[in-house]
JSON list of C-alpha atoms in Angstrom, two decimals:
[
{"chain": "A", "resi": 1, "resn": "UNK", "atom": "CA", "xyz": [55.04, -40.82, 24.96]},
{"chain": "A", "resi": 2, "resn": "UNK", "atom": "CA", "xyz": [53.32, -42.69, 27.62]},
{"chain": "A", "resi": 3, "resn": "UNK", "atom": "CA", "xyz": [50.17, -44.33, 27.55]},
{"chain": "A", "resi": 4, "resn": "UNK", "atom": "CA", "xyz": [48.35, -41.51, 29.37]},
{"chain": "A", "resi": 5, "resn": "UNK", "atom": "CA", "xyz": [49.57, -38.89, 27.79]},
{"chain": "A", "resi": 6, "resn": "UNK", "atom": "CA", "xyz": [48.18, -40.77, 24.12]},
{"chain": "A", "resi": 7, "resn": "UNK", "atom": "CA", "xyz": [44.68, -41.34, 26.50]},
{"chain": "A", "resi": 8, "resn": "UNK", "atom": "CA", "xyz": [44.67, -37.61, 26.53]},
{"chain": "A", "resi": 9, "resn": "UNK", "atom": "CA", "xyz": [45.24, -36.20, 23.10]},
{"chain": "A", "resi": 10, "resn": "UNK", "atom": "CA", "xyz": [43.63, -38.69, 21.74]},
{"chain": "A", "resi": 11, "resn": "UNK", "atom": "CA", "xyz": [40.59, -36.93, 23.62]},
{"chain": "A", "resi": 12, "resn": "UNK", "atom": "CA", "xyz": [41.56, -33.99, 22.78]},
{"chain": "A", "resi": 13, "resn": "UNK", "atom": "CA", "xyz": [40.98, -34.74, 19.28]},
{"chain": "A", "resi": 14, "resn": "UNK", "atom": "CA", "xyz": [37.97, -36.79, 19.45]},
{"chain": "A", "resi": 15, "resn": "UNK", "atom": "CA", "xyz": [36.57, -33.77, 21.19]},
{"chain": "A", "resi": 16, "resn": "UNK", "atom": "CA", "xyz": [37.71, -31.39, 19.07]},
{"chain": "A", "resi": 17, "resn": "UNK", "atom": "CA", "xyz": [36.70, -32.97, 16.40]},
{"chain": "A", "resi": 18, "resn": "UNK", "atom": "CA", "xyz": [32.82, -33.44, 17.58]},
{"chain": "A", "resi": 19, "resn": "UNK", "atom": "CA", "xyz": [32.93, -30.16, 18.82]},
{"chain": "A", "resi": 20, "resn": "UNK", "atom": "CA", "xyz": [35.31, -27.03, 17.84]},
{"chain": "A", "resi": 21, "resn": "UNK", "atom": "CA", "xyz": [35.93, -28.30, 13.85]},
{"chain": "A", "resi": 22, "resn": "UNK", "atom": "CA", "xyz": [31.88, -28.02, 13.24]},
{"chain": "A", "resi": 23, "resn": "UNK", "atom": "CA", "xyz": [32.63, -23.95, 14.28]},
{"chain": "A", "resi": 24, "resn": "UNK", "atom": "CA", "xyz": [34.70, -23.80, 10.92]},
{"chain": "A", "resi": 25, "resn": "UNK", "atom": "CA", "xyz": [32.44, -26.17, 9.17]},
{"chain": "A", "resi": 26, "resn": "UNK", "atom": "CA", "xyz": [29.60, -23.38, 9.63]},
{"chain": "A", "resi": 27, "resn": "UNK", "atom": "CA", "xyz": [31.78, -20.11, 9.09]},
{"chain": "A", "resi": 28, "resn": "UNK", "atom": "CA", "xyz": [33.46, -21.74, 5.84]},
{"chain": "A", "resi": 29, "resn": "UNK", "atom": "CA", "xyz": [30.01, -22.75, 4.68]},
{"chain": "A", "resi": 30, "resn": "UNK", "atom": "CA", "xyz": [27.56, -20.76, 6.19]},
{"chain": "A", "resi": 31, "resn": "UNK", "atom": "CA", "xyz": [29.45, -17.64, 6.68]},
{"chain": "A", "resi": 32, "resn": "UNK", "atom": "CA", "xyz": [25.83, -15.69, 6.65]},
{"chain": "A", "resi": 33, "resn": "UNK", "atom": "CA", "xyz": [24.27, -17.92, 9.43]},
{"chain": "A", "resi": 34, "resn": "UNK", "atom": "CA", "xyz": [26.93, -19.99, 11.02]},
{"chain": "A", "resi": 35, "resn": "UNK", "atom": "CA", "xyz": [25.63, -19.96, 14.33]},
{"chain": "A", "resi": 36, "resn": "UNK", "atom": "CA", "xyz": [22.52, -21.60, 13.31]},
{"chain": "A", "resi": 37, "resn": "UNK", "atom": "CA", "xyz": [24.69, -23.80, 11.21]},
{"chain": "A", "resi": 38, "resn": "UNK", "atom": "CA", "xyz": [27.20, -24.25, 14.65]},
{"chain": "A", "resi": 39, "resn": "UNK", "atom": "CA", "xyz": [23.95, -25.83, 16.63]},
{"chain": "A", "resi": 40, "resn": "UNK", "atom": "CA", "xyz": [22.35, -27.74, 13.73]},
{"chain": "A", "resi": 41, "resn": "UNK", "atom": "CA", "xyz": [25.74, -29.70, 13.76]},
{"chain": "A", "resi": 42, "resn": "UNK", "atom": "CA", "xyz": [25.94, -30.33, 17.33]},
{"chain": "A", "resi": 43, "resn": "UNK", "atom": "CA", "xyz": [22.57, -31.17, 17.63]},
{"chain": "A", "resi": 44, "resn": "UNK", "atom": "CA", "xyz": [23.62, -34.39, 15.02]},
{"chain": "A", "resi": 45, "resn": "UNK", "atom": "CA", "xyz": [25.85, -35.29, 18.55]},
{"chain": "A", "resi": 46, "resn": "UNK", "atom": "CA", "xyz": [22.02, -37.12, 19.62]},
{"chain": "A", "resi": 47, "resn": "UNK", "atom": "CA", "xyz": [23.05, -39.75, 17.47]},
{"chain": "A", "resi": 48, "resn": "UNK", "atom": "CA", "xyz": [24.78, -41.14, 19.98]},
{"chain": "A", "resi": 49, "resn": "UNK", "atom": "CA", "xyz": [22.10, -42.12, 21.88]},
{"chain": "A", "resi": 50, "resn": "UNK", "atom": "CA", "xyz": [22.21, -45.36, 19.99]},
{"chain": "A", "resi": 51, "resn": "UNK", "atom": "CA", "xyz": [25.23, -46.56, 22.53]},
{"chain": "A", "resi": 52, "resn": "UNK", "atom": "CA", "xyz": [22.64, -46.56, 25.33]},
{"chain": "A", "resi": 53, "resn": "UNK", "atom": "CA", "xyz": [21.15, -49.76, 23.59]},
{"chain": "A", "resi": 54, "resn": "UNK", "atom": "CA", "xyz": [24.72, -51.58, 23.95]},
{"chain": "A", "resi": 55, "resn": "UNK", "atom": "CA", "xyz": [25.95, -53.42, 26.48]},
{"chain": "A", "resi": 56, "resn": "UNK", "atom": "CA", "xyz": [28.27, -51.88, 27.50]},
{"chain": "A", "resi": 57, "resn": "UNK", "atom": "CA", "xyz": [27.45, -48.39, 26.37]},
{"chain": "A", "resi": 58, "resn": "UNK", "atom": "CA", "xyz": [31.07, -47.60, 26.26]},
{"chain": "A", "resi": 59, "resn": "UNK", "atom": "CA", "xyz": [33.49, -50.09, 25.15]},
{"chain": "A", "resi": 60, "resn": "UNK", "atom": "CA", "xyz": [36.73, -48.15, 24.29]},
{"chain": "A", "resi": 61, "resn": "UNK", "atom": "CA", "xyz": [37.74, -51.40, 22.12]},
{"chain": "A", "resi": 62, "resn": "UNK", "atom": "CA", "xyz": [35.02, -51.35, 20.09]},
{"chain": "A", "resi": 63, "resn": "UNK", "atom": "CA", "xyz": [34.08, -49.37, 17.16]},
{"chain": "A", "resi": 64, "resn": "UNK", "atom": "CA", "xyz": [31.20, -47.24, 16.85]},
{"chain": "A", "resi": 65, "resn": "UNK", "atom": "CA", "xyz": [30.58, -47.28, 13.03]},
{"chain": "A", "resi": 66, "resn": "UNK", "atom": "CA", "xyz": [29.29, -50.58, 11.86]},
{"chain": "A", "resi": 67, "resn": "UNK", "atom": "CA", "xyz": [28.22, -51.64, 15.37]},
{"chain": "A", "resi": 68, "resn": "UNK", "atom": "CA", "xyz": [25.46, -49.23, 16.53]},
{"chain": "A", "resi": 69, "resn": "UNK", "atom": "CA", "xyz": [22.40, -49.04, 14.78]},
{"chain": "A", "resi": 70, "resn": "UNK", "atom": "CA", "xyz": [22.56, -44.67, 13.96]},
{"chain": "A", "resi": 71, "resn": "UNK", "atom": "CA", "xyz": [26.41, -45.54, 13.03]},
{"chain": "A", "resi": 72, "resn": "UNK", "atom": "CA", "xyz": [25.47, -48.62, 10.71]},
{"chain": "A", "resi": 73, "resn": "UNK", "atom": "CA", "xyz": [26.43, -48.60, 7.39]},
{"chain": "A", "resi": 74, "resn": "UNK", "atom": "CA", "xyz": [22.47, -48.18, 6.17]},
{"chain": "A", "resi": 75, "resn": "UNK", "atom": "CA", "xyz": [22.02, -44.93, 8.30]},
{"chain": "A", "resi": 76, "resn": "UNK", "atom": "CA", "xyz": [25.30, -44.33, 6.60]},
{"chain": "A", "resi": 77, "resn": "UNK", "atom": "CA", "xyz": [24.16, -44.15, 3.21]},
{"chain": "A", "resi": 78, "resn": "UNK", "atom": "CA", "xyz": [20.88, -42.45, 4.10]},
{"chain": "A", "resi": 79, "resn": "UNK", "atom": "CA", "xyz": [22.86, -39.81, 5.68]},
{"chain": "A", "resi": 80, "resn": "UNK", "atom": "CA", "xyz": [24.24, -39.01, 2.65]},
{"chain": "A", "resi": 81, "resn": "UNK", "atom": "CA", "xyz": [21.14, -38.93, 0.58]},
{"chain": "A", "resi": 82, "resn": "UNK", "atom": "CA", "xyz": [20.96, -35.99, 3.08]},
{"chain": "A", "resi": 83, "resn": "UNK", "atom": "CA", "xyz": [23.67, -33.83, 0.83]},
{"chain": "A", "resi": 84, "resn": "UNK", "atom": "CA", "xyz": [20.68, -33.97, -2.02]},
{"chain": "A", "resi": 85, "resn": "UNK", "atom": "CA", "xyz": [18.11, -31.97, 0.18]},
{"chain": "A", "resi": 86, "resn": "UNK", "atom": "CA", "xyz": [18.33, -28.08, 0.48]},
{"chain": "A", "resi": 87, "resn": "UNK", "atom": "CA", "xyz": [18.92, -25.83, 3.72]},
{"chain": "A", "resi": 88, "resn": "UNK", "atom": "CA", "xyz": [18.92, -27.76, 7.44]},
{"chain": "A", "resi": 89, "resn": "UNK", "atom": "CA", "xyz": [18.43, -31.22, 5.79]},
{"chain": "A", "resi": 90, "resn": "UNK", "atom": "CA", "xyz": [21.76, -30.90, 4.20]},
{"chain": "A", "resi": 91, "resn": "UNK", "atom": "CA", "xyz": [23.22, -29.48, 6.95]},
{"chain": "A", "resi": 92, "resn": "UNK", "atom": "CA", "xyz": [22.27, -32.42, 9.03]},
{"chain": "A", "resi": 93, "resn": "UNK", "atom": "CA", "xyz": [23.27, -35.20, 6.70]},
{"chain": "A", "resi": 94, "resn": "UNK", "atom": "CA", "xyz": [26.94, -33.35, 6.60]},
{"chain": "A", "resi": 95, "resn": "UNK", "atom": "CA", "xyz": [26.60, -33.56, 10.60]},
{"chain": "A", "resi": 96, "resn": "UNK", "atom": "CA", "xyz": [25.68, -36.93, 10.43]},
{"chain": "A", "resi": 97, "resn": "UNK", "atom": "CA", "xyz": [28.88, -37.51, 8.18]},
{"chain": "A", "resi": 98, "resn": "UNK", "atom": "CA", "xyz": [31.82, -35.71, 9.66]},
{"chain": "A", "resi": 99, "resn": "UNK", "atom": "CA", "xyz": [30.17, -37.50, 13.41]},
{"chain": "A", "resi": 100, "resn": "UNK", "atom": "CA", "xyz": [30.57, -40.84, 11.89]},
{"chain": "A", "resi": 101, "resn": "UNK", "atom": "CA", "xyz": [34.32, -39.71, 10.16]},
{"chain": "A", "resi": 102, "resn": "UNK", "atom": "CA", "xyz": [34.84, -38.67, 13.65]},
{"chain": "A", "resi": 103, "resn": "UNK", "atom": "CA", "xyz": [34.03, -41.75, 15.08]},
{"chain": "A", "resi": 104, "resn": "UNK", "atom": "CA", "xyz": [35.95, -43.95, 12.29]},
{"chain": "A", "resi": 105, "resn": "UNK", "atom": "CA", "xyz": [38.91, -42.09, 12.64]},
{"chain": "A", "resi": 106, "resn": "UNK", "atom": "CA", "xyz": [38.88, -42.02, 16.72]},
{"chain": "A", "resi": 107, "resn": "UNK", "atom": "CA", "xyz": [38.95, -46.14, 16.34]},
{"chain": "A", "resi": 108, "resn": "UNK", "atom": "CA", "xyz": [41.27, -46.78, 13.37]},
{"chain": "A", "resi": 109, "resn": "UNK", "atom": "CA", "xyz": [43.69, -44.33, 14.30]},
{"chain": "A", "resi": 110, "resn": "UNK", "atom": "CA", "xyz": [43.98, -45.65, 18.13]},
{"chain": "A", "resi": 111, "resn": "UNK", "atom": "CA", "xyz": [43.92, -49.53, 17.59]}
]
């Protein structure tokens, strides 16, 4: 396979991940109210903002989780003190979660 072509899916899944897997987070979990569910998980995609503080805000050799302050290992863990709240705050903290999974797995599985 060349080295574009593992560029690309390796996009697609990051994407997918961050993006279309939240749709059957909410309909598995919140069948009654998934589209509510659907946004509350995309909204957690702001935690990214934290790469606008590094320099440079995109280094595709570096690893989010552990380096950025929202992806630190203490937002980590209050992320999922999250999953002991009721309604949106759990919904958020399990956001916060699978984005930081996301963003493990995009690094460990590429380098």
């Amino acid at each position: 396979m060349a080295f574009s072509d593992l560029l690309s899916l390796k996009s697609i899944i990051h994407y997918f991940l961050h993006f279309i897997f939240p749709v059957f987070i909410a309909l598995v979990f919140y069948k009654d109210n998934w589209k509510k569910t659907y946004l509350i998980l995309l909204s957690t995609m702001l935690v990214d903002l934290d790469h606008l503080f590094a320099d440079p805000v995109f280094d595709p050799d570096r690893a989010s989780v552990g380096f950025h302050y929202l992806h630190s290992y203490y937002a980590i863990a209050v992320y999922f003190l999250l999953l002991f709240f009721k309604g949106n705050i759990r919904i958020i903290g399990i956001g916060l979660l699978f984005h930081m999974l996301t963003d493990f797995l995009d690094f460990q599985l590429w380098h």
